[in-house]
Amino acid sequence: MTTQEVGRPRKRKEDARLLTGRTQWTDNLSRPGTLHVMFLRSPMAHARITRVDVSGARGLPGVVAAFSGQDFGAEQGSLPCAWPRSGDTVVPDHPPMAVSEVRYVGEAVACVVATDRYRAADALEAIEVDYEQLPAVLDMNEALGESAAKVHETGNRAFTYRAASGDLEAAFRDAPVVIDRTFVQQRLIPSAMEPRAVLCDTDGDSFTMWTSTQIPHILRTMLALVTGVAEHKLRVVAPDVGGGFGSKLQVTAEEVLCLLLARRLGRPVKWVESRSEGNLTVHHGRDQIQHLRLAADADGRVRGLQVELLADMGAYLVLLTPAVPLLGAQMFNAIYKMDAYEFACTGVFTTKMPTDAYRGAGRPEATFGIERMMDELAAELRMDPLEVRRRNWIKHEEFPYTTISGLTYDSGNYEAATDRAMALFGYDKLRAEQNDRRDRGDPVQLGIGVSTYTEMCGLGPSRWFGSENAGAGGWEHGSVRLLPTGKVEVVTGSSPHGQGHVTAWSQIVADALGVPFEDVTVLHGDTAISPKGLDTYGSRSLAIGGIAVLKACDKVRDKARKLAAHVLECSPEDLEFEAGAFTVRGTGSRKTIQELALAAFAGHDLPDGVEARLDSDVTFDPENFSFPHGTHLCAVEVDTETGMVRIRSYVAVDDVGKVVNPLIVDGQLHGGIAQGIAQALFEEAVYDADGNLLTTTMADYLLPSAADLPDFALDRTESPATSNPLGVKGVGEAGTIASTPAVVNAIVDALRPRGVNDVRMPCTPERVWRALEGVRQ
């Protein structure tokens, strides 16, 4: 493979269309005769439904139909949970529209279908619902008590999962240092640029659904299983999708109900959520209580780590809910060596919106916990935080390395990434300034935060998924077609929502086949065009989907070699392939692969056994995850009189293996770091004592703007992955995983001399001020 495109900072092919609005997103689509549906949602966190009367809505102008959950009966099935990873997981029935009981504010109880969305919304006011209120269940610790009200008849415990390695009792016995801390991962609301939307059309017994989703292939299969619609009669299209971050990795109630409504009414049905409706009904992220204990020697070497989590499931288990906190089970040990490790997690039902995957999905939570603990260990030993990490991390010469939790990290160099980050950051100079400010008693203190992370991504190996009770594996599909004119069509099962697939895949194919970058087009996101795939999440697109495309190119090139040997009257072994052409070794005789595409199409002179086409497809299933890593350093200034935090500088040096497109990598890191900082400083979903979500609008749920964020200084080291031929690793979640502990460690570092060893996220000025007041009193 002659590298010409891979590694180039190509501007994205997609951008001209996306940035100028000449694009197709679900709310921009319509079908003749489209009807619009709006949902009446529960105002109560927990209640029995004693009566639903939709008759008042049915006679209003423009209203075509109105339904309650009872009207759909068994037809609506139960929303799926595809990964009950723990063997004791309780999966309650979850009707898309509530029938007898509601369990969170915002759960659908009825709907109106009308000629436009405004008439449908107005008609909702004519529906009468009587509720018998039940106690809300909001606190995880209280929910597990014997006297707690039950979210489901089975109780409030969803599962208990345990894993252990090594002798934990021996690790803690007589340990010179034991650190015991409790951290809270607050509940977050994913806020993609594009709200969710669904349009479902019908043609007799066949259906086409356009939806803002990350998972068109998975959704198609699940819709068939839930509704009974034959899978081969169902087409799912993900048009241009404006962001997801996990929030569109879901089989939603609205998708199921739009399909059922289209089937019942014989007309296309469309639903588009408002932003406040989305805050109520998009699955939420994080929401854990982490109790961590760490044992270490006096020189800082970690002996053992014990992790106990309470994870809020919300009211139901949706697609991946119970698996998300358990994706951290192998990541709390992070890049560190230790003698013993124990992980335990209890999933808890509450009367809140269900939680599920949000950028990083379990791995940001784990990284936060261990990186906060490493800083606490450094403080206990009065040691530099980076020095403590150096004494415990896996050395570059030790790879491949099997960790205490059982994963095998294939490659990495934590020393190189950290050294580069320290140089860019000016670490020693900032420490000197910090000491000076402390000595002077400056009211604005300087804090330095460290986060040295790794993650398991490229969510793949199907056998691993099978061993962990997942509903499907992690393979991905790609196909490559050389057209008669020499242009190339690529079909990928990985469905983008902002990652730049079209550009990156074009670069890979251009190099592999020796064709111009501009001659490659990429098709995706439509199960009628791309019938095979497992979609996009878990930083898997390039490391699995991109490799499937690369391997399909290899097969196309092999086919072309046989044809070239026939045309050039030589043995295939005598051909050299370079820059898109086959040349007979030692001669000037050559044929370009694009010329061979036309010859294959014509079919006039094909060797025996060679078909009249140059195309191929591959399903790639990786043998291992990929393990990107890096060092993020953050400097903050904290006003000890007001609690205000200002990020002064931020440096990230990441190792994502071989880089296909540096611009795309930088963009992913910018967005990821912004989301991690947002958790540290700004975002939190807040419920009142009755279970009402108080943060339903952008006025209440604080998202940072560009003005709230610093410039990021980015750099990279490169330790190629050994699990794929390109050597690539995932990057989509790296910034989010690393940045939150870097920021919080910096804040605590600034305040530690004043007696503060933790600030609960988000670290708002009020919370920082209250933490300081708590130690002043």
Short mmCIF file of N, CA and C in Angstrom, two decimals, residues 514-616:
data_model
loop_
_atom_site.label_atom_id
_atom_site.label_comp_id
_atom_site.label_asym_id
_atom_site.label_seq_id
_atom_site.Cartn_x
_atom_site.Cartn_y
_atom_site.Cartn_z
N GLY A 514 -4.98 3.13 -5.51
CA GLY A 514 -4.20 4.01 -6.36
C GLY A 514 -5.05 4.89 -7.26
N VAL A 515 -6.23 5.26 -6.79
CA VAL A 515 -7.12 6.12 -7.56
C VAL A 515 -7.17 7.49 -6.90
N PRO A 516 -7.59 8.54 -7.63
CA PRO A 516 -7.69 9.87 -7.02
C PRO A 516 -8.72 9.91 -5.89
N PHE A 517 -8.40 10.66 -4.87
CA PHE A 517 -9.31 10.88 -3.74
C PHE A 517 -10.68 11.33 -4.23
N GLU A 518 -10.71 12.19 -5.23
CA GLU A 518 -11.96 12.75 -5.73
C GLU A 518 -12.81 11.72 -6.46
N ASP A 519 -12.19 10.58 -6.86
CA ASP A 519 -12.92 9.56 -7.62
C ASP A 519 -13.64 8.55 -6.73
N VAL A 520 -13.64 8.78 -5.43
CA VAL A 520 -14.26 7.83 -4.50
C VAL A 520 -15.50 8.47 -3.89
N THR A 521 -16.59 7.74 -3.89
CA THR A 521 -17.79 8.18 -3.18
C THR A 521 -18.16 7.10 -2.17
N VAL A 522 -18.81 7.51 -1.08
CA VAL A 522 -19.13 6.59 0.02
C VAL A 522 -20.62 6.64 0.29
N LEU A 523 -21.26 5.48 0.28
CA LEU A 523 -22.70 5.35 0.53
C LEU A 523 -22.90 4.71 1.90
N HIS A 524 -23.92 5.16 2.61
CA HIS A 524 -24.11 4.68 3.99
C HIS A 524 -25.50 5.05 4.48
N GLY A 525 -25.86 4.47 5.62
CA GLY A 525 -27.02 4.92 6.38
C GLY A 525 -28.37 4.53 5.83
N ASP A 526 -28.44 3.62 4.88
CA ASP A 526 -29.70 3.21 4.28
C ASP A 526 -29.66 1.69 4.15
N THR A 527 -30.56 1.01 4.85
CA THR A 527 -30.49 -0.45 4.85
C THR A 527 -30.83 -1.07 3.50
N ALA A 528 -31.41 -0.29 2.58
CA ALA A 528 -31.64 -0.78 1.23
C ALA A 528 -30.38 -0.69 0.38
N ILE A 529 -29.48 0.22 0.72
CA ILE A 529 -28.23 0.39 -0.02
C ILE A 529 -27.10 -0.34 0.68
N SER A 530 -27.08 -0.21 1.99
CA SER A 530 -26.08 -0.88 2.82
C SER A 530 -26.81 -1.87 3.73
N PRO A 531 -27.07 -3.07 3.23
CA PRO A 531 -27.93 -3.99 3.99
C PRO A 531 -27.27 -4.64 5.20
N LYS A 532 -25.94 -4.57 5.29
CA LYS A 532 -25.24 -5.25 6.38
C LYS A 532 -24.46 -4.23 7.20
N GLY A 533 -24.57 -4.33 8.52
CA GLY A 533 -23.79 -3.44 9.36
C GLY A 533 -24.22 -3.49 10.80
N LEU A 534 -23.34 -3.02 11.67
CA LEU A 534 -23.66 -2.89 13.10
C LEU A 534 -23.45 -1.46 13.58
N ASP A 535 -23.24 -0.52 12.63
CA ASP A 535 -23.42 0.90 12.91
C ASP A 535 -22.29 1.54 13.71
N THR A 536 -22.61 2.68 14.36
CA THR A 536 -21.56 3.59 14.84
C THR A 536 -21.76 3.96 16.30
N TYR A 537 -20.75 3.63 17.11
CA TYR A 537 -20.72 3.91 18.54
C TYR A 537 -19.39 3.35 19.03
N GLY A 538 -18.99 3.71 20.23
CA GLY A 538 -17.83 3.09 20.85
C GLY A 538 -16.54 3.27 20.07
N SER A 539 -16.39 4.39 19.33
CA SER A 539 -15.16 4.67 18.58
C SER A 539 -14.74 3.46 17.74
N ARG A 540 -15.71 2.87 17.04
CA ARG A 540 -15.46 1.64 16.30
C ARG A 540 -15.40 1.85 14.79
N SER A 541 -15.76 3.02 14.31
CA SER A 541 -15.96 3.18 12.88
C SER A 541 -14.70 2.91 12.08
N LEU A 542 -13.61 3.61 12.40
CA LEU A 542 -12.38 3.44 11.63
C LEU A 542 -11.73 2.10 11.92
N ALA A 543 -11.60 1.75 13.19
CA ALA A 543 -10.86 0.55 13.57
C ALA A 543 -11.55 -0.74 13.13
N ILE A 544 -12.84 -0.67 12.81
CA ILE A 544 -13.55 -1.87 12.36
C ILE A 544 -14.17 -1.62 10.98
N GLY A 545 -15.01 -0.59 10.87
CA GLY A 545 -15.63 -0.30 9.58
C GLY A 545 -14.63 0.10 8.52
N GLY A 546 -13.66 0.93 8.87
CA GLY A 546 -12.64 1.33 7.92
C GLY A 546 -11.76 0.16 7.48
N ILE A 547 -11.52 -0.75 8.40
CA ILE A 547 -10.70 -1.92 8.06
C ILE A 547 -11.47 -2.86 7.15
N ALA A 548 -12.78 -2.98 7.35
CA ALA A 548 -13.59 -3.78 6.42
C ALA A 548 -13.48 -3.23 5.00
N VAL A 549 -13.51 -1.91 4.88
CA VAL A 549 -13.36 -1.28 3.56
C VAL A 549 -11.97 -1.54 3.00
N LEU A 550 -10.94 -1.41 3.82
CA LEU A 550 -9.57 -1.66 3.36
C LEU A 550 -9.41 -3.10 2.87
N LYS A 551 -9.96 -4.04 3.61
CA LYS A 551 -9.84 -5.44 3.22
C LYS A 551 -10.64 -5.73 1.95
N ALA A 552 -11.75 -5.03 1.76
CA ALA A 552 -12.49 -5.17 0.50
C ALA A 552 -11.66 -4.65 -0.66
N CYS A 553 -10.91 -3.58 -0.45
CA CYS A 553 -10.00 -3.07 -1.48
C CYS A 553 -8.94 -4.13 -1.82
N ASP A 554 -8.43 -4.82 -0.82
CA ASP A 554 -7.43 -5.86 -1.06
C ASP A 554 -8.00 -6.94 -1.98
N LYS A 555 -9.25 -7.32 -1.74
CA LYS A 555 -9.86 -8.36 -2.57
C LYS A 555 -10.11 -7.86 -3.99
N VAL A 556 -10.50 -6.59 -4.13
CA VAL A 556 -10.67 -6.01 -5.46
C VAL A 556 -9.33 -6.00 -6.20
N ARG A 557 -8.29 -5.64 -5.51
CA ARG A 557 -6.97 -5.60 -6.13
C ARG A 557 -6.52 -7.00 -6.56
N ASP A 558 -6.85 -7.99 -5.75
CA ASP A 558 -6.50 -9.37 -6.11
C ASP A 558 -7.24 -9.81 -7.38
N LYS A 559 -8.52 -9.44 -7.49
CA LYS A 559 -9.27 -9.75 -8.70
C LYS A 559 -8.65 -9.07 -9.91
N ALA A 560 -8.31 -7.77 -9.70
CA ALA A 560 -7.73 -7.01 -10.80
C ALA A 560 -6.38 -7.60 -11.23
N ARG A 561 -5.63 -8.14 -10.30
CA ARG A 561 -4.33 -8.74 -10.64
C ARG A 561 -4.51 -9.92 -11.60
N LYS A 562 -5.51 -10.75 -11.34
CA LYS A 562 -5.74 -11.89 -12.23
C LYS A 562 -6.10 -11.42 -13.64
N LEU A 563 -6.95 -10.40 -13.71
CA LEU A 563 -7.33 -9.87 -15.02
C LEU A 563 -6.14 -9.21 -15.70
N ALA A 564 -5.33 -8.45 -14.95
CA ALA A 564 -4.16 -7.80 -15.52
C ALA A 564 -3.18 -8.82 -16.08
N ALA A 565 -2.97 -9.92 -15.35
CA ALA A 565 -2.05 -10.96 -15.82
C ALA A 565 -2.53 -11.54 -17.14
N HIS A 566 -3.86 -11.71 -17.26
CA HIS A 566 -4.41 -12.24 -18.51
C HIS A 566 -4.23 -11.25 -19.65
N VAL A 567 -4.53 -9.99 -19.40
CA VAL A 567 -4.44 -8.96 -20.45
C VAL A 567 -2.99 -8.75 -20.87
N LEU A 568 -2.09 -8.74 -19.90
CA LEU A 568 -0.67 -8.46 -20.17
C LEU A 568 0.13 -9.73 -20.48
N GLU A 569 -0.58 -10.87 -20.47
CA GLU A 569 0.03 -12.16 -20.85
C GLU A 569 1.27 -12.47 -20.01
N CYS A 570 1.06 -12.48 -18.70
CA CYS A 570 2.14 -12.81 -17.78
C CYS A 570 1.56 -13.56 -16.59
N SER A 571 2.43 -13.99 -15.71
CA SER A 571 1.97 -14.63 -14.47
C SER A 571 1.59 -13.54 -13.46
N PRO A 572 0.55 -13.78 -12.64
CA PRO A 572 0.19 -12.80 -11.61
C PRO A 572 1.36 -12.46 -10.70
N GLU A 573 2.27 -13.43 -10.48
CA GLU A 573 3.40 -13.19 -9.59
C GLU A 573 4.42 -12.23 -10.21
N ASP A 574 4.33 -12.02 -11.52
CA ASP A 574 5.28 -11.12 -12.19
C ASP A 574 4.82 -9.67 -12.19
N LEU A 575 3.67 -9.41 -11.59
CA LEU A 575 3.11 -8.06 -11.61
C LEU A 575 3.45 -7.30 -10.34
N GLU A 576 3.80 -6.07 -10.51
CA GLU A 576 3.97 -5.12 -9.40
C GLU A 576 2.82 -4.13 -9.45
N PHE A 577 2.30 -3.80 -8.27
CA PHE A 577 1.21 -2.82 -8.21
C PHE A 577 1.69 -1.59 -7.47
N GLU A 578 1.59 -0.45 -8.12
CA GLU A 578 2.00 0.80 -7.50
C GLU A 578 1.27 1.94 -8.18
N ALA A 579 0.82 2.89 -7.37
CA ALA A 579 0.16 4.11 -7.88
C ALA A 579 -0.98 3.77 -8.83
N GLY A 580 -1.73 2.73 -8.50
CA GLY A 580 -2.93 2.41 -9.25
C GLY A 580 -2.71 1.64 -10.53
N ALA A 581 -1.50 1.11 -10.76
CA ALA A 581 -1.24 0.39 -12.01
C ALA A 581 -0.47 -0.90 -11.74
N PHE A 582 -0.79 -1.91 -12.56
CA PHE A 582 -0.05 -3.16 -12.56
C PHE A 582 1.00 -3.09 -13.67
N THR A 583 2.26 -3.35 -13.32
CA THR A 583 3.35 -3.32 -14.29
C THR A 583 4.05 -4.67 -14.28
N VAL A 584 4.32 -5.17 -15.48
CA VAL A 584 5.09 -6.41 -15.58
C VAL A 584 6.52 -6.13 -15.16
N ARG A 585 6.97 -6.85 -14.14
CA ARG A 585 8.29 -6.62 -13.57
C ARG A 585 9.37 -6.68 -14.67
N GLY A 586 10.19 -5.61 -14.72
CA GLY A 586 11.29 -5.58 -15.69
C GLY A 586 10.91 -5.11 -17.07
N THR A 587 9.63 -4.73 -17.26
CA THR A 587 9.18 -4.23 -18.57
C THR A 587 8.40 -2.95 -18.36
N GLY A 588 7.99 -2.33 -19.44
CA GLY A 588 7.15 -1.14 -19.36
C GLY A 588 5.69 -1.45 -19.57
N SER A 589 5.34 -2.72 -19.71
CA SER A 589 3.95 -3.09 -19.94
C SER A 589 3.13 -2.86 -18.66
N ARG A 590 2.00 -2.15 -18.79
CA ARG A 590 1.22 -1.81 -17.60
C ARG A 590 -0.24 -1.60 -17.95
N LYS A 591 -1.07 -1.77 -16.96
CA LYS A 591 -2.49 -1.45 -17.05
C LYS A 591 -2.92 -0.85 -15.72
N THR A 592 -3.65 0.27 -15.81
CA THR A 592 -4.16 0.86 -14.58
C THR A 592 -5.37 0.06 -14.11
N ILE A 593 -5.62 0.14 -12.84
CA ILE A 593 -6.76 -0.59 -12.29
C ILE A 593 -8.06 -0.04 -12.83
N GLN A 594 -8.05 1.24 -13.21
CA GLN A 594 -9.26 1.83 -13.77
C GLN A 594 -9.49 1.33 -15.21
N GLU A 595 -8.42 1.12 -15.96
CA GLU A 595 -8.56 0.51 -17.28
C GLU A 595 -9.10 -0.92 -17.15
N LEU A 596 -8.64 -1.61 -16.15
CA LEU A 596 -9.09 -2.98 -15.94
C LEU A 596 -10.56 -3.04 -15.54
N ALA A 597 -11.04 -2.00 -14.87
CA ALA A 597 -12.46 -1.94 -14.51
C ALA A 597 -13.33 -1.92 -15.75
N LEU A 598 -12.92 -1.15 -16.77
CA LEU A 598 -13.67 -1.10 -18.01
C LEU A 598 -13.59 -2.44 -18.75
N ALA A 599 -12.40 -3.06 -18.72
CA ALA A 599 -12.24 -4.35 -19.38
C ALA A 599 -13.11 -5.41 -18.71
N ALA A 600 -13.19 -5.36 -17.39
CA ALA A 600 -14.04 -6.32 -16.68
C ALA A 600 -15.51 -6.11 -17.03
N PHE A 601 -15.92 -4.85 -17.11
CA PHE A 601 -17.31 -4.54 -17.45
C PHE A 601 -17.65 -5.01 -18.86
N ALA A 602 -16.73 -4.78 -19.82
CA ALA A 602 -16.99 -5.21 -21.19
C ALA A 602 -17.11 -6.72 -21.28
N GLY A 603 -16.27 -7.42 -20.54
CA GLY A 603 -16.36 -8.87 -20.49
C GLY A 603 -15.94 -9.58 -21.75
N HIS A 604 -15.25 -8.88 -22.67
CA HIS A 604 -14.91 -9.48 -23.96
C HIS A 604 -13.80 -10.53 -23.86
N ASP A 605 -12.90 -10.34 -22.91
CA ASP A 605 -11.74 -11.24 -22.87
C ASP A 605 -11.34 -11.48 -21.42
N LEU A 606 -12.17 -12.26 -20.75
CA LEU A 606 -11.92 -12.54 -19.34
C LEU A 606 -11.33 -13.94 -19.20
N PRO A 607 -10.36 -14.11 -18.30
CA PRO A 607 -9.84 -15.45 -18.05
C PRO A 607 -10.87 -16.31 -17.35
N ASP A 608 -10.71 -17.60 -17.46
CA ASP A 608 -11.64 -18.51 -16.81
C ASP A 608 -11.68 -18.25 -15.31
N GLY A 609 -12.89 -18.25 -14.76
CA GLY A 609 -13.05 -18.07 -13.32
C GLY A 609 -13.08 -16.63 -12.86
N VAL A 610 -12.93 -15.66 -13.77
CA VAL A 610 -12.97 -14.25 -13.40
C VAL A 610 -14.31 -13.66 -13.84
N GLU A 611 -15.05 -13.08 -12.91
CA GLU A 611 -16.36 -12.51 -13.20
C GLU A 611 -16.21 -11.14 -13.85
N ALA A 612 -17.28 -10.71 -14.51
CA ALA A 612 -17.26 -9.44 -15.24
C ALA A 612 -17.53 -8.27 -14.29
N ARG A 613 -16.73 -8.19 -13.25
CA ARG A 613 -16.87 -7.07 -12.31
C ARG A 613 -15.63 -7.01 -11.42
N LEU A 614 -15.31 -5.81 -11.01
CA LEU A 614 -14.25 -5.61 -10.02
C LEU A 614 -14.89 -5.04 -8.77
N ASP A 615 -15.40 -5.90 -7.95
CA ASP A 615 -15.98 -5.47 -6.69
C ASP A 615 -15.80 -6.58 -5.67
N SER A 616 -15.98 -6.23 -4.43
CA SER A 616 -15.87 -7.22 -3.37
C SER A 616 -16.43 -6.64 -2.08
#
